[in-house]
Coordinates of C-alpha atoms and ligand atoms in Angstrom, one line a residue:
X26 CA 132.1 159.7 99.4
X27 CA 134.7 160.2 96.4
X28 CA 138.2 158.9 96.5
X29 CA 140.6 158.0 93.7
X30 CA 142.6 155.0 93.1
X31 CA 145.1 154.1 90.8
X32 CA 142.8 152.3 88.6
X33 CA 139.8 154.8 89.3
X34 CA 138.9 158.1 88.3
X35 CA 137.1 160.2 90.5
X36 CA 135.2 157.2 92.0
X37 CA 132.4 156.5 94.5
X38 CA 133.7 154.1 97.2
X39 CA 132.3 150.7 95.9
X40 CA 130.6 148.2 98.1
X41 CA 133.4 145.7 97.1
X42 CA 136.0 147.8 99.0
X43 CA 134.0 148.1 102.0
X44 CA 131.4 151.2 100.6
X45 CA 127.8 151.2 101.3
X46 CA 125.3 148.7 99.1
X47 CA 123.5 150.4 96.5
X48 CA 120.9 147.4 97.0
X49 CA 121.0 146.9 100.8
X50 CA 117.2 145.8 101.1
X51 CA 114.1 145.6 98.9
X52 CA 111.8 148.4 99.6
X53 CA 108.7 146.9 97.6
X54 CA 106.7 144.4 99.3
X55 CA 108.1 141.2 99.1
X56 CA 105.5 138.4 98.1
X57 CA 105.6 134.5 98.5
X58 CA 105.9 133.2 95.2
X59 CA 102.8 130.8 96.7
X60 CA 100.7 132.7 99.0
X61 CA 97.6 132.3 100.7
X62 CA 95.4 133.4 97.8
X63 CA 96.7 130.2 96.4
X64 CA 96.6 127.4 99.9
X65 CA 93.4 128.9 99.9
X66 CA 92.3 127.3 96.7
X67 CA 93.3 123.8 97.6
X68 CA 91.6 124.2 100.9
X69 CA 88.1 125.1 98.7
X70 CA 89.0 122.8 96.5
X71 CA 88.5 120.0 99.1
X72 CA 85.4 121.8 100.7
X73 CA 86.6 123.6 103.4
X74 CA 82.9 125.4 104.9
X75 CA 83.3 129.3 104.4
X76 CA 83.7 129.9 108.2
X77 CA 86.6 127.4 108.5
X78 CA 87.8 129.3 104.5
X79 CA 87.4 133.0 107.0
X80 CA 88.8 131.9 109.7
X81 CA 92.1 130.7 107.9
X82 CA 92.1 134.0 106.2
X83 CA 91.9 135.8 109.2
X84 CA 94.7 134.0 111.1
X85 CA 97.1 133.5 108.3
X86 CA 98.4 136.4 106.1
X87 CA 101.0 136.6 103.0
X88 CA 103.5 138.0 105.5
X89 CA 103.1 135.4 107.6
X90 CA 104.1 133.1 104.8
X91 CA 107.4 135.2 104.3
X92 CA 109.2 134.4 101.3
X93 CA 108.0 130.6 101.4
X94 CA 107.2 127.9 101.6
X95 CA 108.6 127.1 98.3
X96 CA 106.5 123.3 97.1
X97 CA 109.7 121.9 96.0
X98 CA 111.9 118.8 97.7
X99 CA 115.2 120.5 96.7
X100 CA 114.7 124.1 96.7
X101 CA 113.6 124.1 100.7
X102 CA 113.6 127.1 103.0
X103 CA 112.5 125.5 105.3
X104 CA 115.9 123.5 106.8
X105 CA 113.5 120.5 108.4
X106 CA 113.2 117.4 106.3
X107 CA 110.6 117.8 103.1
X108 CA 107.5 115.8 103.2
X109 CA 108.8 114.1 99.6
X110 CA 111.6 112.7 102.4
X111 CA 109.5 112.0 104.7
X112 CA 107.3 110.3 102.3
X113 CA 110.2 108.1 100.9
X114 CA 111.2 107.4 105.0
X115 CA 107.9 106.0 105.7
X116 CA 107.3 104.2 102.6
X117 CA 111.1 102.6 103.7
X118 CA 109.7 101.5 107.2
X119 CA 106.3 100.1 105.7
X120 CA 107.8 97.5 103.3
X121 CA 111.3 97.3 104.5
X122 CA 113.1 98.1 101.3
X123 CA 116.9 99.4 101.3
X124 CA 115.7 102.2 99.0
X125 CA 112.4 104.6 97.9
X126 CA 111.7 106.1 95.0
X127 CA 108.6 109.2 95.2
X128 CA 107.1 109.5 92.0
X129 CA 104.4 111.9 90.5
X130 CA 102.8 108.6 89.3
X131 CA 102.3 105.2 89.2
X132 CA 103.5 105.1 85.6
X133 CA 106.4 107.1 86.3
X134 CA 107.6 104.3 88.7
X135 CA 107.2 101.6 86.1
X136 CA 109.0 103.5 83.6
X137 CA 111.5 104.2 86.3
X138 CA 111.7 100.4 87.3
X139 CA 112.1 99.4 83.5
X140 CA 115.0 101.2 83.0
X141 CA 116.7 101.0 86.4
X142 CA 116.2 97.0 85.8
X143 CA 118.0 97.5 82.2
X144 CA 115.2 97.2 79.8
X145 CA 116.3 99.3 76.6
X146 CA 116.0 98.7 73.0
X147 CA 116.5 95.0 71.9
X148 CA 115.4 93.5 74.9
X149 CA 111.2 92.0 75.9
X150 CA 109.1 92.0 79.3
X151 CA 106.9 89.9 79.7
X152 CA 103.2 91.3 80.8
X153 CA 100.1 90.0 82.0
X154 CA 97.2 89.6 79.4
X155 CA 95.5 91.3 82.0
X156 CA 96.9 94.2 84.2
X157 CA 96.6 97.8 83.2
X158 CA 97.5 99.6 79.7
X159 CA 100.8 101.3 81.8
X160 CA 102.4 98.1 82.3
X161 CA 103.1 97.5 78.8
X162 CA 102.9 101.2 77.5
X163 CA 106.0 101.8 80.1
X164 CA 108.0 98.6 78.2
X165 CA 107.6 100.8 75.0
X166 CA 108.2 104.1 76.6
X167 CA 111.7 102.3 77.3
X168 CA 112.3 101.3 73.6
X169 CA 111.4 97.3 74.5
X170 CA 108.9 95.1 73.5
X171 CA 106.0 94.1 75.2
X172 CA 105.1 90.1 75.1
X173 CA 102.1 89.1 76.6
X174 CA 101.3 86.3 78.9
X175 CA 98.1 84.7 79.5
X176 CA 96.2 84.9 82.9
X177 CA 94.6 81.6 84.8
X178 CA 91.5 82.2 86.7
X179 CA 93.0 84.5 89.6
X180 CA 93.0 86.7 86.7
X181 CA 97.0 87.5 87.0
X182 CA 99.9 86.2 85.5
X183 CA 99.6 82.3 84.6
X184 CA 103.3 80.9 86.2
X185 CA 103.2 77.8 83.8
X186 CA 102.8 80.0 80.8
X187 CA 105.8 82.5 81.4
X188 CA 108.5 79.7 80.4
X189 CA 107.0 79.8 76.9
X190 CA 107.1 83.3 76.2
X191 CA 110.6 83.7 76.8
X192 CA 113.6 84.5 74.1
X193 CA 116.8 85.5 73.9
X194 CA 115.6 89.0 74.2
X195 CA 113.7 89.1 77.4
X196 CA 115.3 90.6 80.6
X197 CA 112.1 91.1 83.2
X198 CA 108.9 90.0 83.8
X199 CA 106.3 92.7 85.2
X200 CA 103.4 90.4 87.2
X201 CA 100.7 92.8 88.2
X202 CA 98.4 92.6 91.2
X203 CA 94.8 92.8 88.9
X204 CA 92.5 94.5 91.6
X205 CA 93.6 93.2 94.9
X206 CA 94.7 90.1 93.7
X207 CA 98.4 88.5 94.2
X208 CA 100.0 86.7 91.1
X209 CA 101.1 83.5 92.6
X210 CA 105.0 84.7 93.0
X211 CA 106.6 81.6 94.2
X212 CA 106.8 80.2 90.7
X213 CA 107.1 83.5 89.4
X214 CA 110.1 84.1 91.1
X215 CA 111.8 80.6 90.6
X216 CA 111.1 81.2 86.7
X217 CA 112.5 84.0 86.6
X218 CA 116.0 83.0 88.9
X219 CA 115.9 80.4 86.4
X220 CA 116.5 82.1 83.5
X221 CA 118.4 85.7 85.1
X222 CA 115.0 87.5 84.8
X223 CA 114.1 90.6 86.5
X224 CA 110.9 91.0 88.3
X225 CA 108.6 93.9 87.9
X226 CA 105.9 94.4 90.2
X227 CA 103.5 96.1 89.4
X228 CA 101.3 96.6 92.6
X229 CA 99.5 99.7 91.3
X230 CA 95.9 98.0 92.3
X231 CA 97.1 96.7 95.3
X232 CA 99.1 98.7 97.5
X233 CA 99.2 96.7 100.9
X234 CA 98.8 93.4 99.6
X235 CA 100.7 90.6 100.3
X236 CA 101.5 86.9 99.4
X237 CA 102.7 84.6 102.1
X238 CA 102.9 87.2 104.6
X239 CA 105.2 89.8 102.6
X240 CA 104.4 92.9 100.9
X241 CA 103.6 92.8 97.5
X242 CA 106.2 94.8 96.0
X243 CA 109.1 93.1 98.0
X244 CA 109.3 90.1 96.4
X245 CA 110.7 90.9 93.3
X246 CA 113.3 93.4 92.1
X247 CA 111.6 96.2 92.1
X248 CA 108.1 96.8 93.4
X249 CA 105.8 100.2 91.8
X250 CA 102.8 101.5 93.2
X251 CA 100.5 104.2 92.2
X252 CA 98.7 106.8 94.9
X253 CA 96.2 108.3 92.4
X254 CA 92.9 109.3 94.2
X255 CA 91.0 106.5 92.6
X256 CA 93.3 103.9 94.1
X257 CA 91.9 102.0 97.8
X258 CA 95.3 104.3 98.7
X259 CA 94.1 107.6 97.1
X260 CA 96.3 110.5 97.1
X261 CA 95.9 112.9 94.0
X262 CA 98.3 111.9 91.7
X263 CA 101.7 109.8 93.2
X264 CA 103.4 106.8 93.0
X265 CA 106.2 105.0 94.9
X266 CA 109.4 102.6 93.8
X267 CA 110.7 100.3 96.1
X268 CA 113.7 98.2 95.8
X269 CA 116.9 96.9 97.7
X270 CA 118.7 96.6 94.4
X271 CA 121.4 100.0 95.0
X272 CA 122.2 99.8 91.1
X273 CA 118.6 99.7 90.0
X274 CA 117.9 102.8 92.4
X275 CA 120.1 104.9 91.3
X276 CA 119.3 103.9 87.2
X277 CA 115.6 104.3 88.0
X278 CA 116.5 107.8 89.8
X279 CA 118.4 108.6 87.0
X280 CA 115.4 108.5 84.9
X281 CA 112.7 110.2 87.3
X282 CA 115.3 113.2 87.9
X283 CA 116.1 114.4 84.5
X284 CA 119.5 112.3 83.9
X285 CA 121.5 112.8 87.7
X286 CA 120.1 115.3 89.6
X287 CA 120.4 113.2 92.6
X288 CA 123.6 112.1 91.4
X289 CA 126.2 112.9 94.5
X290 CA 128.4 115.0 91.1
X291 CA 126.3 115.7 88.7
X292 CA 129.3 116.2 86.4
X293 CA 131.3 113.2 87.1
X294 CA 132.1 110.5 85.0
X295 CA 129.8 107.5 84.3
X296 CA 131.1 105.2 87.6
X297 CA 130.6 101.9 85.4
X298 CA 129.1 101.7 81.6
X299 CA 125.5 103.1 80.7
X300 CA 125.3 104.7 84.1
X301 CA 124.4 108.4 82.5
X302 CA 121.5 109.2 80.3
X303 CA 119.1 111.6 79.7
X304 CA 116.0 111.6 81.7
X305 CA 112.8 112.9 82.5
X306 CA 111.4 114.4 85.8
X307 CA 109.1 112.3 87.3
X308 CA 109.4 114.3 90.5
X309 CA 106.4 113.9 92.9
X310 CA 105.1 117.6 94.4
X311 CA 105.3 118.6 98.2
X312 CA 101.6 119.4 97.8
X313 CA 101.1 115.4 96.8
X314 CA 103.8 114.1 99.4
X315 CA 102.2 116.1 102.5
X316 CA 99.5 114.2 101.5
X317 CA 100.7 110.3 100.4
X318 CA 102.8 110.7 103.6
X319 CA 99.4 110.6 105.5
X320 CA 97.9 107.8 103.5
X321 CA 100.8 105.3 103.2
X322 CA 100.5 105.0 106.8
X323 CA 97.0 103.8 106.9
X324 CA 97.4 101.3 104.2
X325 CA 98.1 98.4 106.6
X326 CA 95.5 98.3 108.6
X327 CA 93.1 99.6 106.1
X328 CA 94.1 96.3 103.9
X329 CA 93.6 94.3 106.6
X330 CA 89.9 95.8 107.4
X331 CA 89.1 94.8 103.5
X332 CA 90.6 91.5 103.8
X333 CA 88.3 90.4 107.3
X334 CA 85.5 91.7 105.2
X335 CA 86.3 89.3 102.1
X336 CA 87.0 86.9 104.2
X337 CA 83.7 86.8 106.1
X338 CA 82.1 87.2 103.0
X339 CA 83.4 84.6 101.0
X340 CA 83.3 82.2 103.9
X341 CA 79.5 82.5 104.2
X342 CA 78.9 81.8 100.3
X343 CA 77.3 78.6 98.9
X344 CA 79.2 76.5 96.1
X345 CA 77.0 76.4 92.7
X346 CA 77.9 74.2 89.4
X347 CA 77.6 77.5 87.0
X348 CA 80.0 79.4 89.1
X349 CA 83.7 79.2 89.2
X350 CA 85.1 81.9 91.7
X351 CA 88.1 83.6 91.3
X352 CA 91.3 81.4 92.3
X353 CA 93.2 83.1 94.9
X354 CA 96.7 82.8 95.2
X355 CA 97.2 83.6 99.2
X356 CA 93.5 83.6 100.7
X357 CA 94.9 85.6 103.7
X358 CA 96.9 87.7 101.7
X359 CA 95.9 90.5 98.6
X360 CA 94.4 92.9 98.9
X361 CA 90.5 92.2 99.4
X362 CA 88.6 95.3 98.6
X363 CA 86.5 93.0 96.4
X364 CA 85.2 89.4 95.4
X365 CA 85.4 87.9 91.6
X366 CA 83.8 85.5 90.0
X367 CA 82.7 84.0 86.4
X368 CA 79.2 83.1 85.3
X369 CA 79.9 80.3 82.7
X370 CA 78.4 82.8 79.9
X371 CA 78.1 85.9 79.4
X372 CA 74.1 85.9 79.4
X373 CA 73.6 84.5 82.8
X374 CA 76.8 86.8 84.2
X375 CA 74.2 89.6 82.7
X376 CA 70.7 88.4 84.6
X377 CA 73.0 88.0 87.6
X378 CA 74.6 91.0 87.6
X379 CA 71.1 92.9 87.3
X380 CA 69.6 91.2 89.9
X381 CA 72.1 91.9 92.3
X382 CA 72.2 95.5 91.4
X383 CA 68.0 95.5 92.2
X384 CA 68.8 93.6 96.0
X385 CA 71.3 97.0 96.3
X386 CA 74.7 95.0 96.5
X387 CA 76.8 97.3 93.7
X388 CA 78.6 95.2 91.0
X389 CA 81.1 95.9 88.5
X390 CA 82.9 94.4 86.0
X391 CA 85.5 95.3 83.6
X392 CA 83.4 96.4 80.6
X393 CA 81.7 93.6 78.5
X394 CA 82.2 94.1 74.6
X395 CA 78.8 93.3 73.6
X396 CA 77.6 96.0 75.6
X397 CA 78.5 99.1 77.6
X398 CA 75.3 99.0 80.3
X399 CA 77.7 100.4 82.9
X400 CA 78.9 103.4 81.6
X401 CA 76.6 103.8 78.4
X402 CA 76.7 102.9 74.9
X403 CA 79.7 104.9 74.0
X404 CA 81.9 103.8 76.8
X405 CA 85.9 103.3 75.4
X406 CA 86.9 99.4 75.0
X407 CA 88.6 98.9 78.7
X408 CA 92.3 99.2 79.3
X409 CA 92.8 96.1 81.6
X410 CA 92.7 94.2 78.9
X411 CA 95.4 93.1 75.9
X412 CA 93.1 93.0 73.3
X413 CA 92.2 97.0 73.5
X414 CA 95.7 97.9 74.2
X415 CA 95.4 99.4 70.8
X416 CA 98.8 101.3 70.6
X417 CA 100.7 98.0 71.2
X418 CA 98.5 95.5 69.4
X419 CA 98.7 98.2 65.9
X420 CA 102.6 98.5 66.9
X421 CA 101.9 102.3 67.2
X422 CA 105.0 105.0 68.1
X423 CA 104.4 109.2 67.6
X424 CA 106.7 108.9 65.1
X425 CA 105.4 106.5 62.5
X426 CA 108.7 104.5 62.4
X427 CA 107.8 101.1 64.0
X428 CA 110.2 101.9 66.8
X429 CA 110.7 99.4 68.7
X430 CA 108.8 96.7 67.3
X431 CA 110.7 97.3 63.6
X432 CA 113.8 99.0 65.4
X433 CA 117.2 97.2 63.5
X434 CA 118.8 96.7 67.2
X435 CA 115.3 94.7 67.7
X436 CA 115.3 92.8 64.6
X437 CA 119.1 92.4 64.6
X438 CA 119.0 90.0 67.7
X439 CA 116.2 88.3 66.2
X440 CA 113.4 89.8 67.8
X441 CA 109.8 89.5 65.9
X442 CA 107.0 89.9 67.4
X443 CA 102.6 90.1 66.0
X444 CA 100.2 90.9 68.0
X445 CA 96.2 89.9 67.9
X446 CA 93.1 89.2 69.4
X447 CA 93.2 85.1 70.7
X448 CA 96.4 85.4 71.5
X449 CA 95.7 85.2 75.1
X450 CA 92.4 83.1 75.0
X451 CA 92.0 82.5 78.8
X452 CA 92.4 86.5 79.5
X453 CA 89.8 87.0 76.4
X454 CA 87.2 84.6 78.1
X455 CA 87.5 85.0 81.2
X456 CA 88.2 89.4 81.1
X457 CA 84.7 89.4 79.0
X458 CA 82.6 87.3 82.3
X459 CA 83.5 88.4 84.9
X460 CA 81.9 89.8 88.0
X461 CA 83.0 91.9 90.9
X462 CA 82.0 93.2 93.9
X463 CA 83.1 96.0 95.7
X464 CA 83.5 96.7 99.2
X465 CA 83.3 98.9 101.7
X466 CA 86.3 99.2 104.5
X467 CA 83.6 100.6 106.8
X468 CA 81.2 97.1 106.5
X469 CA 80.8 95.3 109.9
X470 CA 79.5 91.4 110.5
X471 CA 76.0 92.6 109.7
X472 CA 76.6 94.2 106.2
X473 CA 79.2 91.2 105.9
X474 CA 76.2 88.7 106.5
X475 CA 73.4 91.3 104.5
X476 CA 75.7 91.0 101.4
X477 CA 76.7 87.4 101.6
X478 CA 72.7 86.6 102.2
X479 CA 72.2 88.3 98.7
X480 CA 74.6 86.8 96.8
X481 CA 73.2 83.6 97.5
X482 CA 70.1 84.7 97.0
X483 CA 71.0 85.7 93.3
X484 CA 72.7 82.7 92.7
X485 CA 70.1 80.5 94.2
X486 CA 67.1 82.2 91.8
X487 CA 69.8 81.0 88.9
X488 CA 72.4 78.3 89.4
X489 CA 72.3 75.1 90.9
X490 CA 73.9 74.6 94.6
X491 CA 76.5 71.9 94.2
X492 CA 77.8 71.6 97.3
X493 CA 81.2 69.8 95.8
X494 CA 81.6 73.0 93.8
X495 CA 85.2 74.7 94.3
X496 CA 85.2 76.6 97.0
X497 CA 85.3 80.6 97.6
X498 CA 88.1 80.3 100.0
Ligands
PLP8 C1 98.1 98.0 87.2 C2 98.3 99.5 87.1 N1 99.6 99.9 86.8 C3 99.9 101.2 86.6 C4 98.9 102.1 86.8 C5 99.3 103.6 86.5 O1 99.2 104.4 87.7 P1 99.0 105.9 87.6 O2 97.6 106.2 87.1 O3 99.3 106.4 88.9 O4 100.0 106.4 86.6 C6 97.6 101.8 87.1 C7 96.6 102.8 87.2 O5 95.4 102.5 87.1 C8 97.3 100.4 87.2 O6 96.1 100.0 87.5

């Protein structure tokens, strides 16, 4: 239809005054961005049998899909509530926390938690000798410094030695759960209310765990968790943040959602000082969230299953004078998925560990310097460790300035800080001894007794029963 207007030539009637749409529909096929084709690859990817992989395929078609479903917590089709929220609701319920962070990682959630708690240049956290490499590679990643604190023979965090490794500078300390285990948080936590510290936990090894009948996690500020597959509560790659702290939330969102994404106004003003910054996405995927939803919801009873089996283990072990097992700081609590303890040298630690390999009860151990037997000759020094948290010890940064160990805002307020080997001489002994035991959630009484039955056997053939010897539990 042609009509003319005062402003228009001879004119087609336009779709803006009331004409028909040029573009009314697509007439090409319209494809979900993620289709079948590509669900089908996770479901082979986790072994789905070729009959269930047709059968899928025969049910389910792209057009089924329609446009969606788009992977993404923000950018939903769907109207019902994401897993990623559903995720964060349950993890909410579990622990009891005000607020929860989803994260793509473990890591992410400690870097989250450092800078939602205010760690930033200038400032220390303190960190266990022994731990995990992303406790103190976070405290860097936020411009701080890392100081390290030795370990007493529950391998985490010694209480008594925190007092001394505190200056001016410091504004957290980040206690980390080493395997199962539960720092002793009671004097953590008065230490730290002492002198206006933060505290970071870092419950990456030990989701589930708790000291005096809390959650790990709860206790502090801030608790951070990781969901990687390799974890007792294995997703894929995830991580959690829980905290009742609103201020710390919203900083530690800040961070994990590039700079205020899940700010209510993106472009408002800051609402009080250092509120805005830039971030970095730390986003954890639908894919990941369908799945920790699942597995944060067996974690309490799955806990619980490992700690009756290191229970009924330990109780059936005999006391001997060349064994010191490891101290545990809530014997109903932690998380037991397995049993510690420390040969008094290294050689005998080696003939013990060999022969309970041979009787078929698995042991591990963090990596002994001398030699790699586990994972061969060429194994990497281990993480868990200080000492081979190279990047810190050589004061490393990607862009060879010293930032922040040399950083002037560092030095300024008075901060020094050298780093070597012996600095943290209980970890160094005790990390390079030590001998652990894995379990299975599945064991019953039987394999409780079998195993318990060998480990006195091994220790019989090479240590001396002292029945006034400290005690396993
Ligand atoms: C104590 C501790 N903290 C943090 C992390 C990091 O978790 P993720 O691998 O999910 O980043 C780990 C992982 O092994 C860990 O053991």
């Amino acid at each position: 239809m042609s009509v003319t207007t005062a402003n228009q030539k001879t004119e087609v009637m336009l779709a803006i005054n009331g004409g028909p749409k040029a573009f009314a529909k697509q007439h090409g096929p319209r494809k979900p961005k993620i289709g079948m084709e590509e669900f089908m690859s996770i479901a082979e990817r986790f072994g789905f049998s070729e009959e269930a992989l047709q059968r899928i395929r025969s049910t389910v078609s792209d057009d089924d899909l329609g446009e969606g479903p788009t992977l993404s917590r923000f950018l939903t089709s769907v109207p019902a509530k994401t897993k990623g929220e559903d995720y964060e609701q349950k993890a909410r319920e579990i622990f009891g926390t005000k607020y929860a962070l989803p994260t793509s990682s473990g890591t992410g959630a400690l870097h989250s938690a450092m800078i939602g708690a205010g760690v930033g240049p200038g400032t220390e956290v303190i960190v266990p000798a022994i731990g995990f490499f992303a406790t103190a590679a976070t405290v860097v990643a936020a411009k701080a410094v890392p100081v390290f604190c030795d370990v007493d023979e529950s391998l985490c965090i010694d209480p008594e030695k925190i007092e001394a490794c505190i200056t001016p500078r410091t504004v957290a300390v980040a206690p980390t759960c080493v395997m199962g285990a539960v720092p002793d948080m009671d004097p953590i936590l008065e230490v730290a209310r002492k002198h206006n510290l933060k505290v970071i936990e870092d419950c990456a090894q030990a989701p589930g765990a708790k000291y005096k009948g809390r959650y790990m996690g709860t206790l502090g500020d801030v608790g951070c968790f990781s969901i990687s597959s390799y974890k007792i509560v294995g997703g894929g790659e995830g991580g959690l943040l829980i905290t009742d702290d609103e201020r710390l939330f919203e900083r530690a969102g800040l961070l994990a959602e590039c700079g205020g994404l899940t700010r209510p106004d993106r472009f408002a003003p800051p609402r009080y000082p250092g509120e805005l910054f830039c971030g970095t996405n730390y986003r954890l995927s639908e894919l990941e969230a369908a799945i920790d939803v699942v597995q944060i919801q067996k974690m309490p009873a799955l806990v619980e299953k490992y700690n009756t089996i290191r229970n009924s283990v330990l109780s059936q072990l005999k006391t001997y004078t060349e064994i010191v097992p490891q101290k545990l700081n809530d014997p109903q609590g932690g998380a037991g998925y397995m049993i510690r303890f420390f040969p008094e040298n290294e050689e005998l630690g080696r003939k013990i560990a060999a022969a309970l390999n041979a009787e078929g009860i698995g042991i591990g151990r963090f990596i002994w310097p001398s030699e790699c037997e586990i994972r061969g000759k060429d194994a990497p020094p281990d993480w868990h460790v200080y000492k081979n948290m190279f990047a810190v010890l050589q004061k490393m940064d990607s862009a060879e300035t010293g930032c922040p160990f040399s950083c002037p805002i560092y030095i300024e307020k008075g901060g020094r800080i050298e780093y070597s080997e012996g600095d943290c001489p209980v970890a160094d002994d005790l990390f390079d001894r030590n001998i652990q035991i894995w379990f299975d959630p599945g064991y019953d009484e039987e394999d409780c007794k079998n195993i318990a039955d060998g480990i006195n056997k091994v220790l019989s053939a090479y240590c001396t029963e002292d029945p006034d010897g400290r005690p396993w539990i």
